[in-house]
Amino acid sequence: MTSTPPHQSILDKPFVLDLFAGPGGLDVAGHRLGVPSLGIEWDKSACLTRYAAGLDTLHADVSAVRRESFESLPPEINVLAGGPPCQTYSVAGKGTGRKALEEVKKFIDRLMAGDSDEEIDKELQNLSDPRTALVLEPLRYAIQATRSPNRGHRPYDVIVLEQVPAVRALWDRYAEVLQEIGLPDGTTYKVVVDVLATETYGVPQTRSRAVLIARREGLGAPSLPEATHRAYEAREWNRRNGGVAAPTNQPTLYDAEVPEPGEGPAEDDGLEHWTSMGDALAEPVGTHPGRRTPFLIRSNYGSSGIPGRRGVRTDRQPATTVTGRISRFVVFESVGDRHPDVVREGPRFSMNEAGMLQSFPPDYPWSGKAQAQQVGNAVPPLFGAHLLSAALGLPAPTPVTMRKPWVPATEEQRAKLRSHGCGTADDCTARCPRPE
């Protein structure tokens, strides 16, 4: 087995195919690392954001591309990445995917055994929620690559996947079959799987993700990205500062002394303090004017309709998991210097700020409809950059990498990207997926 020296990419020219690409989390990560990518995205509004950001995109259904136009994909793609839709696996969803985990594992075994796509597609239609089957698409793309004449039947060199923690069981099964059984052509991989906390990589929010990194046999064993920041421990925080009560008619910001960054145990662990909302939003950058501190937020979920049960955090803490409800979070700020502990409701997070809490660069050009949902569904770019760096043997990124304001595409560039992604420079065409 060969080993890769630190900070030397295992691939001469990495090129990423990003499945279920969303508004561009992994693609932004690749851009900051100097790694080109092509994203496949079904949602029209997410594609509009991608075009505005200057990201190469196919407005298409991932499954349809695999079945009908795989041979049109650039043959030089050598990295497969993606985060299949998580609604049916998420603890916030109805759980149909979790109930189907064992059934999906059986489909994984059948795919590796070389069963026909037509037969498998027919049986997948019996799943109670068709989105559950989308978690199989990365594996089906990996297999299809070995059958592609356009690629010379060449397998992908690297695979990087992420999902909600509930999908860990499927990634473990992916790892087993990729290492022990191999693709139908005999290609095997070295694989690592784990659940990682995004705040330990500098993302200013607490968000857990099940990740898989695989390298084709002969390219060296992959490793998980090393944490750069300390984990946020809610119990420790509440123990040290007495907790933060949910705002009432006259809330106060800090009911007890809050530890400053760097205080507390594990000061000599070599890790940076986790990034707070204030760290991400307080200072002006690009067109972001800076968010007044101190402030606290009250989330819009987990409350069962009872305001007192809603999650509350201050600007000195990371955000709770950013979801499509981020635009509903209520923000409270101090009245002023004379009464710093008395707060009033302030302006809610802008899409620019919501994106920055996901570690998107300032001034990222959110476009189309349901922008908050786009933000919440995205892979945090800083976290994605750590995953890609670990997978490819590149230097780990820093939060400063993502702080540089994003320069949107020109109208001419958008038209060119849309012509490639949709078929015309100013609209969707018959080849684009329809919402229904």
Short mmCIF file of C-alpha atoms in Angstrom, two decimals:
data_model
loop_
_atom_site.label_atom_id
_atom_site.label_comp_id
_atom_site.label_asym_id
_atom_site.label_seq_id
_atom_site.Cartn_x
_atom_site.Cartn_y
_atom_site.Cartn_z
CA MET A 1 0.00 0.00 0.00
CA THR A 2 1.29 3.43 -0.87
CA SER A 3 1.10 6.39 1.47
CA THR A 4 0.63 10.02 0.54
CA PRO A 5 2.97 12.69 1.95
CA PRO A 6 1.12 15.44 3.84
CA HIS A 7 -0.37 18.19 1.66
CA GLN A 8 0.28 16.38 -1.61
CA SER A 9 -2.88 15.60 -3.51
CA ILE A 10 -3.32 11.96 -4.40
CA LEU A 11 -4.72 13.05 -7.79
CA ASP A 12 -2.93 15.20 -10.35
CA LYS A 13 -6.13 16.87 -11.54
CA PRO A 14 -9.09 16.24 -9.22
CA PHE A 15 -12.49 16.95 -10.78
CA VAL A 16 -15.63 16.51 -8.66
CA LEU A 17 -19.07 15.34 -9.73
CA ASP A 18 -21.42 16.66 -7.04
CA LEU A 19 -24.70 14.75 -6.90
CA PHE A 20 -27.69 16.49 -5.28
CA ALA A 21 -25.56 19.62 -5.40
CA GLY A 22 -28.05 22.06 -3.88
CA PRO A 23 -27.03 25.72 -3.93
CA GLY A 24 -23.36 24.82 -3.96
CA GLY A 25 -21.91 23.91 -0.54
CA LEU A 26 -19.43 21.30 -1.82
CA ASP A 27 -18.80 23.25 -5.00
CA VAL A 28 -17.90 26.38 -3.03
CA ALA A 29 -15.57 24.19 -0.98
CA GLY A 30 -13.96 22.90 -4.16
CA HIS A 31 -13.70 26.43 -5.56
CA ARG A 32 -11.84 27.63 -2.46
CA LEU A 33 -9.51 24.63 -2.76
CA GLY A 34 -8.91 25.16 -6.48
CA VAL A 35 -10.75 21.93 -7.39
CA PRO A 36 -13.23 22.13 -10.32
CA SER A 37 -16.66 20.55 -10.02
CA LEU A 38 -19.88 19.86 -11.89
CA GLY A 39 -23.09 19.78 -9.86
CA ILE A 40 -26.34 17.99 -10.69
CA GLU A 41 -29.36 19.61 -9.03
CA TRP A 42 -33.09 19.03 -9.45
CA ASP A 43 -34.47 22.17 -7.78
CA LYS A 44 -34.87 25.16 -10.12
CA SER A 45 -34.24 27.82 -7.48
CA ALA A 46 -31.09 26.12 -6.23
CA CYS A 47 -29.87 26.07 -9.83
CA LEU A 48 -30.57 29.80 -10.13
CA THR A 49 -28.38 30.35 -7.09
CA ARG A 50 -25.68 28.19 -8.61
CA TYR A 51 -25.77 30.05 -11.93
CA ALA A 52 -25.57 33.37 -10.07
CA ALA A 53 -22.57 32.04 -8.14
CA GLY A 54 -20.82 30.95 -11.34
CA LEU A 55 -20.96 27.20 -10.61
CA ASP A 56 -21.06 24.65 -13.42
CA THR A 57 -24.43 22.95 -13.18
CA LEU A 58 -26.80 20.48 -14.79
CA HIS A 59 -30.46 21.20 -13.99
CA ALA A 60 -31.45 17.57 -13.98
CA ASP A 61 -32.64 14.59 -12.01
CA VAL A 62 -29.68 12.59 -10.69
CA SER A 63 -31.37 9.27 -11.44
CA ALA A 64 -32.35 10.35 -14.96
CA VAL A 65 -28.78 11.45 -15.78
CA ARG A 66 -27.48 8.07 -14.69
CA ARG A 67 -30.04 6.22 -16.78
CA GLU A 68 -30.18 8.40 -19.87
CA SER A 69 -27.15 10.66 -20.26
CA PHE A 70 -24.27 9.32 -18.19
CA GLU A 71 -22.08 9.17 -21.29
CA SER A 72 -22.38 12.94 -21.71
CA LEU A 73 -20.64 13.62 -18.40
CA PRO A 74 -17.00 14.77 -18.64
CA PRO A 75 -14.85 11.63 -18.72
CA GLU A 76 -12.12 13.30 -16.65
CA ILE A 77 -14.31 13.34 -13.53
CA ASN A 78 -12.48 11.28 -10.93
CA VAL A 79 -14.13 12.29 -7.63
CA LEU A 80 -17.73 11.38 -6.80
CA ALA A 81 -19.37 13.42 -4.03
CA GLY A 82 -22.82 14.09 -2.72
CA GLY A 83 -25.37 14.29 0.04
CA PRO A 84 -28.64 12.60 -1.01
CA PRO A 85 -31.86 14.22 0.27
CA CYS A 86 -32.21 13.49 3.96
CA GLN A 87 -35.87 14.17 4.72
CA THR A 88 -36.86 10.54 5.12
CA TYR A 89 -33.83 9.77 7.31
CA SER A 90 -33.73 12.94 9.38
CA VAL A 91 -34.97 12.86 12.95
CA ALA A 92 -37.04 15.86 11.92
CA GLY A 93 -38.88 13.83 9.28
CA LYS A 94 -41.42 11.03 9.50
CA GLY A 95 -38.73 8.36 9.69
CA THR A 96 -39.74 6.31 6.66
CA GLY A 97 -36.11 6.02 5.62
CA ARG A 98 -35.01 4.80 9.03
CA LYS A 99 -37.66 2.11 8.89
CA ALA A 100 -36.40 1.10 5.45
CA LEU A 101 -32.70 0.90 6.39
CA GLU A 102 -32.54 -2.89 6.31
CA GLU A 103 -34.42 -3.03 3.02
CA VAL A 104 -32.08 -0.48 1.44
CA LYS A 105 -29.07 -2.50 2.66
CA LYS A 106 -30.42 -5.46 0.66
CA PHE A 107 -30.55 -3.29 -2.46
CA ILE A 108 -26.90 -2.34 -1.86
CA ASP A 109 -25.96 -6.03 -1.87
CA ARG A 110 -27.93 -6.63 -5.05
CA LEU A 111 -26.30 -3.70 -6.84
CA MET A 112 -22.86 -5.01 -5.95
CA ALA A 113 -23.86 -8.45 -7.18
CA GLY A 114 -24.63 -6.95 -10.59
CA ASP A 115 -28.44 -7.27 -10.60
CA SER A 116 -30.10 -5.40 -13.47
CA ASP A 117 -30.97 -1.75 -13.01
CA GLU A 118 -34.41 -2.26 -14.53
CA GLU A 119 -35.39 -4.92 -12.02
CA ILE A 120 -34.06 -2.91 -9.07
CA ASP A 121 -35.81 0.27 -10.26
CA LYS A 122 -39.10 -1.59 -10.48
CA GLU A 123 -38.82 -2.87 -6.92
CA LEU A 124 -37.65 0.49 -5.54
CA GLN A 125 -41.00 1.92 -6.58
CA ASN A 126 -42.56 -0.08 -3.75
CA LEU A 127 -40.80 1.99 -1.09
CA SER A 128 -43.23 4.16 0.85
CA ASP A 129 -41.22 7.31 0.05
CA PRO A 130 -39.32 7.35 -3.27
CA ARG A 131 -36.71 9.74 -1.87
CA THR A 132 -35.45 6.93 0.34
CA ALA A 133 -33.98 5.20 -2.73
CA LEU A 134 -31.89 8.25 -3.62
CA VAL A 135 -29.30 7.27 -1.03
CA LEU A 136 -28.39 4.43 -3.43
CA GLU A 137 -27.50 6.79 -6.28
CA PRO A 138 -23.84 7.39 -5.33
CA LEU A 139 -23.23 3.64 -5.41
CA ARG A 140 -25.10 3.31 -8.70
CA TYR A 141 -22.94 6.10 -10.19
CA ALA A 142 -19.80 4.34 -8.97
CA ILE A 143 -20.92 1.14 -10.69
CA GLN A 144 -22.01 2.98 -13.85
CA ALA A 145 -18.55 4.56 -14.16
CA THR A 146 -17.01 1.12 -14.59
CA ARG A 147 -19.47 0.36 -17.40
CA SER A 148 -18.99 3.64 -19.27
CA PRO A 149 -17.24 3.47 -22.68
CA ASN A 150 -16.79 7.25 -22.56
CA ARG A 151 -14.68 6.84 -19.42
CA GLY A 152 -12.82 3.81 -20.69
CA HIS A 153 -14.61 1.82 -17.96
CA ARG A 154 -12.48 3.68 -15.39
CA PRO A 155 -13.81 3.75 -11.80
CA TYR A 156 -13.88 6.89 -9.68
CA ASP A 157 -10.70 7.36 -7.65
CA VAL A 158 -12.32 9.02 -4.63
CA ILE A 159 -15.83 9.00 -3.14
CA VAL A 160 -17.00 11.55 -0.53
CA LEU A 161 -20.50 11.33 0.95
CA GLU A 162 -22.34 13.07 3.79
CA GLN A 163 -25.78 12.75 5.32
CA VAL A 164 -27.69 13.00 8.58
CA PRO A 165 -26.43 10.72 11.39
CA ALA A 166 -29.25 8.20 10.85
CA VAL A 167 -27.63 7.23 7.53
CA ARG A 168 -24.44 6.09 9.28
CA ALA A 169 -25.73 2.52 9.10
CA LEU A 170 -25.93 2.71 5.30
CA TRP A 171 -22.50 4.30 4.97
CA ASP A 172 -21.15 1.45 7.12
CA ARG A 173 -22.71 -1.00 4.68
CA TYR A 174 -21.26 0.97 1.76
CA ALA A 175 -17.85 0.64 3.43
CA GLU A 176 -18.21 -3.10 3.89
CA VAL A 177 -19.11 -3.84 0.31
CA LEU A 178 -16.63 -1.38 -1.23
CA GLN A 179 -13.79 -2.90 0.78
CA GLU A 180 -14.69 -6.56 1.00
CA ILE A 181 -16.77 -7.27 -2.13
CA GLY A 182 -15.84 -4.50 -4.55
CA LEU A 183 -17.74 -3.11 -7.50
CA PRO A 184 -18.98 -5.65 -10.07
CA ASP A 185 -15.77 -5.10 -12.10
CA GLY A 186 -13.64 -6.01 -9.05
CA THR A 187 -12.60 -2.48 -8.01
CA THR A 188 -12.19 -2.15 -4.25
CA TYR A 189 -11.69 0.86 -1.98
CA LYS A 190 -10.27 1.77 1.40
CA VAL A 191 -13.02 3.50 3.38
CA VAL A 192 -13.53 5.46 6.59
CA VAL A 193 -16.92 6.32 8.09
CA ASP A 194 -17.89 8.38 11.12
CA VAL A 195 -20.28 11.01 12.48
CA LEU A 196 -18.59 14.41 12.75
CA ALA A 197 -19.61 17.67 14.42
CA THR A 198 -19.34 20.65 12.10
CA GLU A 199 -18.43 23.13 14.86
CA THR A 200 -15.20 21.17 15.40
CA TYR A 201 -14.15 22.41 11.94
CA GLY A 202 -14.91 26.08 12.54
CA VAL A 203 -18.50 26.18 11.28
CA PRO A 204 -20.48 28.57 13.53
CA GLN A 205 -23.28 26.09 14.22
CA THR A 206 -23.77 22.71 15.84
CA ARG A 207 -24.62 20.15 13.16
CA SER A 208 -23.76 16.44 13.07
CA ARG A 209 -23.15 14.65 9.79
CA ALA A 210 -22.47 11.03 8.89
CA VAL A 211 -19.57 11.03 6.43
CA LEU A 212 -17.86 8.49 4.19
CA ILE A 213 -14.49 8.95 2.48
CA ALA A 214 -13.27 6.24 0.11
CA ARG A 215 -10.12 5.93 -1.98
CA ARG A 216 -9.61 3.40 -4.71
CA GLU A 217 -7.24 0.60 -3.74
CA GLY A 218 -3.67 1.70 -4.45
CA LEU A 219 -4.19 5.37 -3.61
CA GLY A 220 -3.53 4.95 0.10
CA ALA A 221 -5.85 4.65 3.05
CA PRO A 222 -8.04 7.72 3.66
CA SER A 223 -8.39 9.39 7.01
CA LEU A 224 -11.02 11.63 8.48
CA PRO A 225 -10.28 15.35 8.64
CA GLU A 226 -8.65 16.34 11.91
CA ALA A 227 -10.70 18.64 14.11
CA THR A 228 -9.46 22.22 14.27
CA HIS A 229 -11.86 23.56 16.91
CA ARG A 230 -13.25 22.35 20.22
CA ALA A 231 -16.65 20.74 20.39
CA TYR A 232 -19.51 22.75 21.84
CA GLU A 233 -20.88 21.05 24.94
CA ALA A 234 -24.34 22.37 25.77
CA ARG A 235 -24.40 20.87 29.26
CA GLU A 236 -21.01 22.35 30.11
CA TRP A 237 -22.12 25.74 28.79
CA ASN A 238 -25.31 25.67 30.86
CA ARG A 239 -23.45 24.48 33.94
CA ARG A 240 -20.90 27.28 33.73
CA ASN A 241 -23.23 30.19 33.09
CA GLY A 242 -26.52 29.07 34.53
CA GLY A 243 -28.23 28.58 31.20
CA VAL A 244 -30.04 31.17 29.13
CA ALA A 245 -33.73 31.51 29.79
CA ALA A 246 -36.14 31.79 26.89
CA PRO A 247 -37.04 35.41 26.24
CA THR A 248 -40.24 36.67 27.83
CA ASN A 249 -41.71 40.13 27.61
CA GLN A 250 -38.56 41.52 29.25
CA PRO A 251 -35.72 39.06 28.62
CA THR A 252 -32.13 39.56 29.70
CA LEU A 253 -29.13 38.54 27.69
CA TYR A 254 -26.58 37.12 30.09
CA ASP A 255 -28.04 35.93 33.37
CA ALA A 256 -24.63 34.82 34.59
CA GLU A 257 -21.02 35.35 33.73
CA VAL A 258 -20.31 33.75 30.37
CA PRO A 259 -16.83 32.30 29.77
CA GLU A 260 -14.80 34.07 27.15
CA PRO A 261 -13.24 32.08 24.28
CA GLY A 262 -10.22 30.17 25.50
CA GLU A 263 -11.40 29.88 29.10
CA GLY A 264 -12.15 26.62 30.78
CA PRO A 265 -10.62 23.15 30.58
CA ALA A 266 -8.64 21.74 27.68
CA GLU A 267 -6.83 25.02 27.02
CA ASP A 268 -3.72 23.09 26.01
CA ASP A 269 -5.41 20.71 23.57
CA GLY A 270 -4.10 22.62 20.56
CA LEU A 271 -7.60 23.30 19.25
CA GLU A 272 -9.21 26.68 18.66
CA HIS A 273 -12.33 27.72 20.52
CA TRP A 274 -15.50 26.91 18.60
CA THR A 275 -16.74 29.72 16.35
CA SER A 276 -19.70 31.63 17.75
CA MET A 277 -22.47 33.46 15.92
CA GLY A 278 -20.89 36.70 17.06
CA ASP A 279 -17.54 35.62 15.60
CA ALA A 280 -19.24 35.03 12.26
CA LEU A 281 -21.59 38.02 12.13
CA ALA A 282 -20.40 40.86 14.35
CA GLU A 283 -17.80 42.38 12.04
CA PRO A 284 -18.69 44.02 8.69
CA VAL A 285 -17.47 42.19 5.61
CA GLY A 286 -18.45 42.76 1.99
CA THR A 287 -21.95 44.22 1.97
CA HIS A 288 -22.69 42.69 5.39
CA PRO A 289 -22.86 45.67 7.77
CA GLY A 290 -22.06 43.65 10.87
CA ARG A 291 -24.56 42.35 13.41
CA ARG A 292 -24.98 44.29 16.63
CA THR A 293 -23.87 42.35 19.73
CA PRO A 294 -24.75 41.13 22.22
CA PHE A 295 -27.78 39.29 20.88
CA LEU A 296 -29.62 36.05 21.41
CA ILE A 297 -31.81 33.98 19.16
CA ARG A 298 -34.87 31.87 19.80
CA SER A 299 -35.29 29.05 17.34
CA ASN A 300 -38.61 28.24 15.71
CA TYR A 301 -38.62 24.49 16.19
CA GLY A 302 -38.51 21.92 18.93
CA SER A 303 -41.12 23.86 20.87
CA SER A 304 -44.36 21.87 20.50
CA GLY A 305 -46.01 25.27 20.25
CA ILE A 306 -44.71 26.33 23.68
CA PRO A 307 -42.35 29.35 23.40
CA GLY A 308 -40.57 28.49 26.65
CA ARG A 309 -39.33 25.24 25.13
CA ARG A 310 -37.76 26.83 22.11
CA GLY A 311 -33.98 26.64 21.90
CA VAL A 312 -32.24 29.86 22.90
CA ARG A 313 -28.60 30.74 22.32
CA THR A 314 -26.56 33.90 22.63
CA ASP A 315 -24.09 35.41 20.18
CA ARG A 316 -21.30 33.80 22.21
CA GLN A 317 -22.52 30.34 21.25
CA PRO A 318 -22.64 28.62 17.87
CA ALA A 319 -26.03 28.56 16.17
CA THR A 320 -28.28 25.57 16.47
CA THR A 321 -28.49 23.48 13.30
CA VAL A 322 -29.39 25.82 10.46
CA THR A 323 -32.51 24.54 8.69
CA GLY A 324 -35.06 25.98 6.32
CA ARG A 325 -36.62 27.68 9.34
CA ILE A 326 -33.63 29.95 9.91
CA SER A 327 -35.59 32.95 8.58
CA ARG A 328 -38.13 32.44 11.39
CA PHE A 329 -35.58 32.62 14.20
CA VAL A 330 -36.36 35.56 16.48
CA VAL A 331 -33.34 37.73 17.27
CA PHE A 332 -33.18 39.83 20.43
CA GLU A 333 -30.59 42.57 20.93
CA SER A 334 -29.75 44.93 23.79
CA VAL A 335 -31.57 48.25 24.04
CA GLY A 336 -28.34 50.20 24.45
CA ASP A 337 -25.37 51.06 26.64
CA ARG A 338 -27.50 52.40 29.49
CA HIS A 339 -29.43 49.14 29.83
CA PRO A 340 -27.26 46.48 28.15
CA ASP A 341 -29.11 43.56 29.73
CA VAL A 342 -32.58 44.64 28.59
CA VAL A 343 -33.36 43.43 25.11
CA ARG A 344 -35.91 43.98 22.39
CA GLU A 345 -36.71 42.09 19.22
CA GLY A 346 -34.25 43.05 16.49
CA PRO A 347 -34.02 42.34 12.76
CA ARG A 348 -34.10 38.67 11.85
CA PHE A 349 -31.26 37.03 9.99
CA SER A 350 -30.89 38.04 6.37
CA MET A 351 -30.15 35.33 3.82
CA ASN A 352 -26.60 36.62 3.70
CA GLU A 353 -26.28 36.14 7.47
CA ALA A 354 -28.01 32.75 7.37
CA GLY A 355 -25.53 31.65 4.72
CA MET A 356 -22.61 32.91 6.81
CA LEU A 357 -23.84 30.78 9.73
CA GLN A 358 -23.56 27.86 7.31
CA SER A 359 -20.00 29.12 6.50
CA PHE A 360 -20.95 30.32 3.01
CA PRO A 361 -18.89 33.34 1.97
CA PRO A 362 -20.42 36.77 2.52
CA ASP A 363 -22.40 38.08 -0.44
CA TYR A 364 -23.17 34.62 -1.80
CA PRO A 365 -25.89 35.32 -4.42
CA TRP A 366 -28.93 33.49 -3.04
CA SER A 367 -31.55 33.46 -5.79
CA GLY A 368 -34.94 32.07 -6.71
CA LYS A 369 -37.57 30.91 -4.24
CA ALA A 370 -37.32 29.19 -0.85
CA GLN A 371 -33.91 30.69 -0.17
CA ALA A 372 -34.00 29.80 3.53
CA GLN A 373 -34.64 26.18 2.57
CA GLN A 374 -31.69 26.30 0.19
CA VAL A 375 -29.47 27.55 3.00
CA GLY A 376 -30.67 24.89 5.43
CA ASN A 377 -30.31 22.02 2.96
CA ALA A 378 -26.76 22.92 1.93
CA VAL A 379 -23.53 21.28 2.98
CA PRO A 380 -21.60 23.84 5.10
CA PRO A 381 -18.81 24.82 2.68
CA LEU A 382 -16.11 24.99 5.36
CA PHE A 383 -17.01 21.49 6.51
CA GLY A 384 -17.13 20.31 2.89
CA ALA A 385 -13.68 21.78 2.31
CA HIS A 386 -12.32 19.77 5.24
CA LEU A 387 -13.88 16.59 3.80
CA LEU A 388 -12.46 17.19 0.32
CA SER A 389 -9.06 18.14 1.73
CA ALA A 390 -8.86 14.94 3.76
CA ALA A 391 -10.05 12.84 0.83
CA LEU A 392 -7.56 14.37 -1.63
CA GLY A 393 -4.61 14.91 0.68
CA LEU A 394 -4.77 18.72 0.43
CA PRO A 395 -3.96 21.22 3.20
CA ALA A 396 -6.83 21.77 5.60
CA PRO A 397 -8.73 25.03 4.98
CA THR A 398 -9.25 27.74 7.57
CA PRO A 399 -12.37 29.78 8.37
CA VAL A 400 -10.60 32.79 6.84
CA THR A 401 -10.78 30.92 3.53
CA MET A 402 -14.55 31.31 3.57
CA ARG A 403 -14.62 34.90 4.86
CA LYS A 404 -13.60 36.46 1.56
CA PRO A 405 -16.74 37.87 -0.09
CA TRP A 406 -18.02 35.91 -3.07
CA VAL A 407 -17.90 37.57 -6.46
CA PRO A 408 -21.11 36.70 -8.36
CA ALA A 409 -21.06 35.68 -12.01
CA THR A 410 -21.64 38.32 -14.67
CA GLU A 411 -24.85 38.26 -16.70
CA GLU A 412 -22.90 36.81 -19.61
CA GLN A 413 -21.44 34.08 -17.42
CA ARG A 414 -24.87 33.25 -15.98
CA ALA A 415 -26.35 32.98 -19.45
CA LYS A 416 -23.58 30.61 -20.54
CA LEU A 417 -23.95 28.46 -17.43
CA ARG A 418 -27.71 28.30 -17.81
CA SER A 419 -27.44 27.46 -21.49
CA HIS A 420 -25.31 24.47 -20.49
CA GLY A 421 -27.39 23.55 -17.47
CA CYS A 422 -30.91 24.09 -18.80
CA GLY A 423 -30.52 24.22 -22.56
CA THR A 424 -31.13 27.92 -23.10
CA ALA A 425 -29.60 31.11 -21.74
CA ASP A 426 -32.72 32.53 -20.13
CA ASP A 427 -35.14 29.75 -19.23
CA CYS A 428 -35.67 26.07 -18.51
CA THR A 429 -36.36 23.67 -21.37
CA ALA A 430 -38.16 20.37 -21.81
CA ARG A 431 -35.08 18.53 -20.62
CA CYS A 432 -35.25 20.20 -17.18
CA PRO A 433 -37.07 18.31 -14.40
CA ARG A 434 -40.55 19.47 -13.50
CA PRO A 435 -41.59 20.01 -9.86
CA GLU A 436 -44.33 17.40 -10.11
#
